[in-house]
Short mmCIF file of C-alpha atoms in Angstrom, two decimals:
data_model
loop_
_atom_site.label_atom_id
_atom_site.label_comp_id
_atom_site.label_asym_id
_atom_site.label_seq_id
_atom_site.Cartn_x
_atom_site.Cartn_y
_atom_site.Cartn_z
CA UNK A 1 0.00 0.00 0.00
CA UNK A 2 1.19 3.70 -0.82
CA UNK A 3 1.17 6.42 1.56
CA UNK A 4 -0.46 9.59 0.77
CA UNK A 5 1.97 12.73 0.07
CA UNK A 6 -1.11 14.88 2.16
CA UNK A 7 0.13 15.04 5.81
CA UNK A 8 -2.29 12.96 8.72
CA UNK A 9 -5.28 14.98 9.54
CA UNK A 10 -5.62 13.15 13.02
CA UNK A 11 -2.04 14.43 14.17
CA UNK A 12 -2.21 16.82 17.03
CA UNK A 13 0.55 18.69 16.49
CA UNK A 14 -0.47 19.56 13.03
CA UNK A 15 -2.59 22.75 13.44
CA UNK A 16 -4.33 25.23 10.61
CA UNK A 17 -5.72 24.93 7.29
CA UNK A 18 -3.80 22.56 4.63
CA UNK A 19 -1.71 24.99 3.57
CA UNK A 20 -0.19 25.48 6.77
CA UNK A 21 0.06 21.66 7.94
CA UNK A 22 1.69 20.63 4.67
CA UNK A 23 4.51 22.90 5.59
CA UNK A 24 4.74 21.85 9.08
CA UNK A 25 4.69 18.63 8.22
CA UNK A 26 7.09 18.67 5.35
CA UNK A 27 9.58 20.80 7.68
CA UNK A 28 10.96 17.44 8.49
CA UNK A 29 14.18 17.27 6.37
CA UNK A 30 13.63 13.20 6.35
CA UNK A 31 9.81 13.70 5.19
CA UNK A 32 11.15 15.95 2.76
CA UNK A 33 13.28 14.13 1.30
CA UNK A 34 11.08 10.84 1.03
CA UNK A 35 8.07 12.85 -0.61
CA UNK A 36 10.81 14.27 -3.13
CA UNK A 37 12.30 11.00 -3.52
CA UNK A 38 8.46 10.21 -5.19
CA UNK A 39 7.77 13.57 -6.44
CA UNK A 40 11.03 13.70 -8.43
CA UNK A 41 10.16 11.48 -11.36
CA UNK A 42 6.70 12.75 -11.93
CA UNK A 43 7.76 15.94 -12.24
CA UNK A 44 10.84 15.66 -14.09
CA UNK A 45 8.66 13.34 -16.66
CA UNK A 46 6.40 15.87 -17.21
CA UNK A 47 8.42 18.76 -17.67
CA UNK A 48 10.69 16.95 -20.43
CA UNK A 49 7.30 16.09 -21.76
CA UNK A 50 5.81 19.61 -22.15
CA UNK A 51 8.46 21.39 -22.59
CA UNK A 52 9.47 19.05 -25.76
CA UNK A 53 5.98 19.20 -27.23
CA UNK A 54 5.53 23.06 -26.65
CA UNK A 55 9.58 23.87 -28.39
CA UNK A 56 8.72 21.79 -31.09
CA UNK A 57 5.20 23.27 -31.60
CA UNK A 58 6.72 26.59 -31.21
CA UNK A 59 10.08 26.28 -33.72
CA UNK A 60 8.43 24.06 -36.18
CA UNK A 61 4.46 23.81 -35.98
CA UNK A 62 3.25 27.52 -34.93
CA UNK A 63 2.60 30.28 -37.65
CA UNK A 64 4.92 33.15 -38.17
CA UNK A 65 4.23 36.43 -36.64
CA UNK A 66 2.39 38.36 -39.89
CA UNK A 67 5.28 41.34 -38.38
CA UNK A 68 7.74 39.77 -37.02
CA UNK A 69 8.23 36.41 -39.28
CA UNK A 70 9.44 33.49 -37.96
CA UNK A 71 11.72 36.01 -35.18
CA UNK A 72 8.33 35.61 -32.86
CA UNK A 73 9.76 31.73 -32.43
CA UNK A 74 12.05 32.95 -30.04
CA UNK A 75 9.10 33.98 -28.11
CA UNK A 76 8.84 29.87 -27.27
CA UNK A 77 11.81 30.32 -24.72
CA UNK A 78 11.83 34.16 -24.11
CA UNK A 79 8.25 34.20 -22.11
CA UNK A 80 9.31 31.18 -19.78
CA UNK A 81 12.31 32.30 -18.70
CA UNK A 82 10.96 35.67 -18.21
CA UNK A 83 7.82 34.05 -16.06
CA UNK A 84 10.51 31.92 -14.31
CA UNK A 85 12.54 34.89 -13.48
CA UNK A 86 10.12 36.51 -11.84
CA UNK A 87 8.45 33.89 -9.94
CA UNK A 88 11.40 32.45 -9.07
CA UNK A 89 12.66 35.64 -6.94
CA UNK A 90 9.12 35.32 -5.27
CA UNK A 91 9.72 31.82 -4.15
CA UNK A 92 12.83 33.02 -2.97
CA UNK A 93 11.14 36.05 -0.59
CA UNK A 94 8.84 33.54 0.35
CA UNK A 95 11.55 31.25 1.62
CA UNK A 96 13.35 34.32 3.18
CA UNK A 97 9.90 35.37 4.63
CA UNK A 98 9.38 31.11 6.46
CA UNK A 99 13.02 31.40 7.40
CA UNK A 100 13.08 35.00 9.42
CA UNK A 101 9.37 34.67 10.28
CA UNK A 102 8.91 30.74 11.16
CA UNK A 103 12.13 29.82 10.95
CA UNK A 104 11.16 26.96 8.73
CA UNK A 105 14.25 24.36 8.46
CA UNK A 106 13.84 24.04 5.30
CA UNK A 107 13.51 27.45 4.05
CA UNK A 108 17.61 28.77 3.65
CA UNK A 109 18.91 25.67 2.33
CA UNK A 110 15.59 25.94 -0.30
CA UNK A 111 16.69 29.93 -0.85
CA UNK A 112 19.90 28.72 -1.47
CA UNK A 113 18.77 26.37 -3.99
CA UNK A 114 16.13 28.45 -5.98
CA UNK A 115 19.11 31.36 -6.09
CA UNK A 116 21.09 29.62 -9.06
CA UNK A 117 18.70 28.29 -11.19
CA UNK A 118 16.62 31.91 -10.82
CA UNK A 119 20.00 33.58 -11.70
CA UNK A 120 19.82 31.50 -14.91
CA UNK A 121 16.57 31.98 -15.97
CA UNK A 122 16.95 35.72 -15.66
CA UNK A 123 20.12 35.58 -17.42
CA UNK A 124 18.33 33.25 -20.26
CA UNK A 125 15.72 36.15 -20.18
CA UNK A 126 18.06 38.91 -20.86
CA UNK A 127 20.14 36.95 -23.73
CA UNK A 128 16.99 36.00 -25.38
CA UNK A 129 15.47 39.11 -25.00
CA UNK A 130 18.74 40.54 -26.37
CA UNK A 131 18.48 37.93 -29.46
CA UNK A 132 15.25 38.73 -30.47
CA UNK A 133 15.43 42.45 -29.77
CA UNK A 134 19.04 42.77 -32.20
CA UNK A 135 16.31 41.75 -35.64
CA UNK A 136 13.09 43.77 -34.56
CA UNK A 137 15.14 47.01 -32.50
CA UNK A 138 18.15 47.30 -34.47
CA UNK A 139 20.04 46.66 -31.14
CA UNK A 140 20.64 43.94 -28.21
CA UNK A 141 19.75 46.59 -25.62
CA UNK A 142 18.39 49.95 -24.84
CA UNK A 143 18.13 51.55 -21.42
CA UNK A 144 14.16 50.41 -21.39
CA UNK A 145 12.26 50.40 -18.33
CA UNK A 146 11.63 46.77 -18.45
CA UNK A 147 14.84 45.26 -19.96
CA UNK A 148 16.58 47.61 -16.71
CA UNK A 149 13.91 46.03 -13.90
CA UNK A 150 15.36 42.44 -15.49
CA UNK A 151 18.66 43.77 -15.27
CA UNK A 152 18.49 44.61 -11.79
CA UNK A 153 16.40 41.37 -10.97
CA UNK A 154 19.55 39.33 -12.11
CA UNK A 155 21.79 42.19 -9.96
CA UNK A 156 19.18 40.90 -6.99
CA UNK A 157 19.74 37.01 -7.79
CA UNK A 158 23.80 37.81 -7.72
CA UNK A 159 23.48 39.39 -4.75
CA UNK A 160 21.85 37.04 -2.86
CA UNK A 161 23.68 34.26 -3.90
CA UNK A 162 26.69 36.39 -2.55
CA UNK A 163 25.42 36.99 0.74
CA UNK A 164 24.98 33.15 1.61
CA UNK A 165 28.46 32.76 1.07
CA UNK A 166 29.73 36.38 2.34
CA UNK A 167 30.10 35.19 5.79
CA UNK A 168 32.23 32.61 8.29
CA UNK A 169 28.96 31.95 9.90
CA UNK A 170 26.18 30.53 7.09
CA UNK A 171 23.42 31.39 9.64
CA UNK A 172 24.24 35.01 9.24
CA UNK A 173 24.19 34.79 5.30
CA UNK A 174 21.30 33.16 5.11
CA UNK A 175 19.55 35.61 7.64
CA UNK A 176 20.99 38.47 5.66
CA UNK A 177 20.22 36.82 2.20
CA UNK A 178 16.52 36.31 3.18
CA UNK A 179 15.98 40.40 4.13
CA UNK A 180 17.48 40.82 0.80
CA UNK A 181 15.55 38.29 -0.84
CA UNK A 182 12.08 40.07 0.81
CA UNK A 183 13.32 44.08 0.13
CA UNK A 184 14.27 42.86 -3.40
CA UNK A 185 10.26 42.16 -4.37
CA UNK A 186 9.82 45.79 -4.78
CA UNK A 187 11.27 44.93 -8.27
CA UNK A 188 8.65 42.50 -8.98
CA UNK A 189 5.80 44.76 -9.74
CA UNK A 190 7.79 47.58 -11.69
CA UNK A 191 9.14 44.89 -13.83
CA UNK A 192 5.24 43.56 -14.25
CA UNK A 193 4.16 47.48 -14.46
CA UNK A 194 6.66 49.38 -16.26
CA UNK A 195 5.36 48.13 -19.67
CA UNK A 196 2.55 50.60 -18.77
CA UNK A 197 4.10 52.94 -16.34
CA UNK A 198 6.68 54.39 -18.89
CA UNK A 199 6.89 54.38 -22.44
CA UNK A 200 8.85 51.78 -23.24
CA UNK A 201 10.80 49.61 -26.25
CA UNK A 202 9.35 46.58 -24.92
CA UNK A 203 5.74 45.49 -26.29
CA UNK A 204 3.43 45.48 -23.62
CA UNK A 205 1.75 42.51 -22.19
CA UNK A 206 -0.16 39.71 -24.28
CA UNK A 207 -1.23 37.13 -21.58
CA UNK A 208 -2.35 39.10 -18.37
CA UNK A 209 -4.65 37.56 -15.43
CA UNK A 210 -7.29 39.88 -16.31
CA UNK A 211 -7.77 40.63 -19.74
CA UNK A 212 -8.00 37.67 -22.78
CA UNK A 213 -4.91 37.31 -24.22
CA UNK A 214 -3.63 38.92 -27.11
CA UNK A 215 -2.41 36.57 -29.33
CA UNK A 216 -3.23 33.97 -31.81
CA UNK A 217 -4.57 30.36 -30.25
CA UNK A 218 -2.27 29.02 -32.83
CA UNK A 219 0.94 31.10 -30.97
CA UNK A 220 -0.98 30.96 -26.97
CA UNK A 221 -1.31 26.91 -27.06
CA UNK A 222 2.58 25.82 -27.96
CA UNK A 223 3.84 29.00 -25.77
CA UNK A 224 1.18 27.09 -22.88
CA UNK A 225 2.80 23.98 -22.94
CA UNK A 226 6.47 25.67 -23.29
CA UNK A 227 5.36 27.79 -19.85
CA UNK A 228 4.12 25.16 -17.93
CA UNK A 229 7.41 22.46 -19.02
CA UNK A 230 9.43 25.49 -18.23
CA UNK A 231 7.71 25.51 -14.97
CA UNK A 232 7.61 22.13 -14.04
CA UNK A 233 11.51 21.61 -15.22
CA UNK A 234 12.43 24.68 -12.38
CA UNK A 235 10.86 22.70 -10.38
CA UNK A 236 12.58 19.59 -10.83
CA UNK A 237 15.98 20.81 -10.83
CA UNK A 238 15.50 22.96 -7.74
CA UNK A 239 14.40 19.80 -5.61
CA UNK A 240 16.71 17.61 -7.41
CA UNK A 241 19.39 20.50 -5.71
CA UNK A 242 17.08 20.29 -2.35
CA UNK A 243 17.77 16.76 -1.91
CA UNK A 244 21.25 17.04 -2.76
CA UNK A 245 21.40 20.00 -0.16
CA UNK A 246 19.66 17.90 2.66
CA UNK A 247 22.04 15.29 2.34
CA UNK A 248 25.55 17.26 2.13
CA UNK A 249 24.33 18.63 5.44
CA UNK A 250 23.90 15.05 6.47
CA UNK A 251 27.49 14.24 5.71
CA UNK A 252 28.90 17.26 7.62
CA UNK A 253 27.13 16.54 10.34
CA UNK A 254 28.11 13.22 10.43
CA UNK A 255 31.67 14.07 8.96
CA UNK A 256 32.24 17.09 11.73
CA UNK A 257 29.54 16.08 14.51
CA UNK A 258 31.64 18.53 17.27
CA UNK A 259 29.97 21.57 14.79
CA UNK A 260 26.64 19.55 14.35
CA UNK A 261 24.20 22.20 12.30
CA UNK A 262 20.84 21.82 12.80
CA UNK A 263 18.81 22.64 9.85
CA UNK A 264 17.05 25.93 11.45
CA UNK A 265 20.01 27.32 13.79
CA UNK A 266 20.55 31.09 14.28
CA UNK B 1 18.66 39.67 -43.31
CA UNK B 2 18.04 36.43 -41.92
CA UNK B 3 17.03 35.86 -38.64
CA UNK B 4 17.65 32.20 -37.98
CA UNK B 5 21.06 32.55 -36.25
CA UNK B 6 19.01 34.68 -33.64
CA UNK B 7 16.59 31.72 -33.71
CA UNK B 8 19.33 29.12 -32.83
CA UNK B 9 21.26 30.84 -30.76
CA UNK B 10 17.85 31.30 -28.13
CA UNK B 11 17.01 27.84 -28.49
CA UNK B 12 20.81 26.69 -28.22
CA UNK B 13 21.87 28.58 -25.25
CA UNK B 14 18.05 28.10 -23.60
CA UNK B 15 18.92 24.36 -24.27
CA UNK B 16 22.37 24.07 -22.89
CA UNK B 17 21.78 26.08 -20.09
CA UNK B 18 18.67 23.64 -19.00
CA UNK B 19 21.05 20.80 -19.67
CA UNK B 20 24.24 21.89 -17.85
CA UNK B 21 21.60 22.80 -14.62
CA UNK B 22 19.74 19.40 -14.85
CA UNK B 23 23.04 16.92 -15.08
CA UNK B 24 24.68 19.09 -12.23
CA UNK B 25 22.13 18.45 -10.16
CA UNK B 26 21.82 14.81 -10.87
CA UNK B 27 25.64 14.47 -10.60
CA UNK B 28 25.10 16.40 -6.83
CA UNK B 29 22.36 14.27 -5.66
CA UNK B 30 24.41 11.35 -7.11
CA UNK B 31 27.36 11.63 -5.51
CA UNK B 32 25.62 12.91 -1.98
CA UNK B 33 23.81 9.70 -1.60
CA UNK B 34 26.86 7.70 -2.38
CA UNK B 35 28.65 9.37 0.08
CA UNK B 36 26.41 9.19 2.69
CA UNK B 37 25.61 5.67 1.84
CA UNK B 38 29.25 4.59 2.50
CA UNK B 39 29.56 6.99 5.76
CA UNK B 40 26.41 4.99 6.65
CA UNK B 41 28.42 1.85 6.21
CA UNK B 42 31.66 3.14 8.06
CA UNK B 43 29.14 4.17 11.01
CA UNK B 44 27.50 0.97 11.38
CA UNK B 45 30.83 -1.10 11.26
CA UNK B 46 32.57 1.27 14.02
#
């Protein structure tokens, strides 16, 4: 018989709505690591999976932009990454914001993790965004609103992933990393809003939350499937680097146990 | 002017990037559990 990813309702130490149990429960390294153990496949499955179909739709399959020709392919990897960038800094305050606030175990060495791979997205962003500006601007980059919010996202990314390592005691970078990590979201909306805020080079929006989207369903369905494998691939490599993470600190602690570090000390 | 090199070169370094990420991570998680798998062993013999 399997057992259920979803934490025990009966347990009396498990308090709150599901949102709040599920992190409780899971803020047992060992728990962690078995539900990753499953989780990994699955996910790593299905991202190769969509992102495969939703590349090839895009490169080969989708029309050409009536404008922009066949250019509006690079669109396939440009709008992930950029998605990626973004929520991946958010994951990252929200891990600074469980590790100051709740001082979830789990939530510096997961920081830690999500740093890197953000950093690359946002770098993939910018070089793409570069690539496909160069043929439709004339240039690989202007001084725009939005392509300097990016700019200073990556800047944020760097940064953090400085500050782990900045000191003799990890406890303090991490602490330090996380209030970075949480005064850094201020760049989240002006990168979202500055498409409308100032006049910019960069197109504005064509999928938003609120309005229907404005692009072809021949263009929205392969870039859907390249989002969500983009997505789901972030996520694989991040807790493929979580597990790795949980059991380095294993090693040291068995390898050094005089400077034993517990997985939430300050 | 063409614009396929622009094309290739987003899907190429898009690509690589996702590649060189995904096989450093296996090769992490790899070589943590093998490690700790033989500490493990020491441990239990001692």
């Amino acid at each position: 018989m399997t057992r259920s990813l979803l934490p025990p309702r009966s347990s009396s130490t498990l308090q709150g709505n599901v949102f709040s149990r599920f992190f409780h429960y899971y803020a047992n390294p060992g728990r962690f690591l078995h539900m990753g153990t499953r989780v990994q496949p699955y996910l790593t499955y299905s991202a190769l999976f969509f992102t495969f179909i939703g590349l090839v739709w895009g490169l080969f399959f989708s029309p050409p932009d009536w404008q922009q020709g066949d250019t509006v392919r690079i669109m396939y990897v440009h709008v992930p990454t950029a998605i990626l960038a973004s929520s991946g800094y958010a994951a990252l305050a929200l891990c600074g914001l469980f590790s100051l606030v709740w001082q979830h175990p789990l939530a510096n060495l997961a920081a830690a993790e999500i740093g890197p791979v953000g950093a690359c997205a946002t770098a993939l962003c910018l070089v793409t965004g570069s690539l496909w500006g160069k043929p439709m601007w004339g240039t690989y980059w202007v001084w725009d609103a939005r392509l300097t919010s990016v700019l200073i996202l990556f800047f944020l990314y760097l940064g953090h992933i400085s500050l782990i390592h900045a000191f003799e005691d990890q406890q303090h970078g991490y602490q330090a990393a996380a209030i970075l990590a949480l005064a850094g979201v201020i760049d989240l909306p002006i990168i979202k809003f500055s498409v409308d805020w100032w006049n910019t080079l960069h197109q504005p929006d064509s999928i938003t939350l609120t309005k229907a989207p404005t692009i072809s369903s021949s263009m929205l369905w392969p870039l859907a499937f390249s989002m969500v494998g983009f997505f789901l691939g972030f996520c694989a490599i991040v807790l493929a680097r979580l597990r790795a993470a949980i059991l380095e600190r294993r090693i040291r602690n068995l390898l050094f146990p005089s400077h034993h570090q517990p997985f939430n000390s300050r | 002017m063409t614009h396929l090199p622009f094309i290739v070169a987003s899907y190429g370094i898009t690509l690589i990037t996702i590649i060189v990420l995904s096989v450093g991570a296996i090769r992490r998680l790899r070589r943590a559990r093998a490690q700790l798998a033989s500490l493990e062993k020491i441990t239990h013999q001692s």
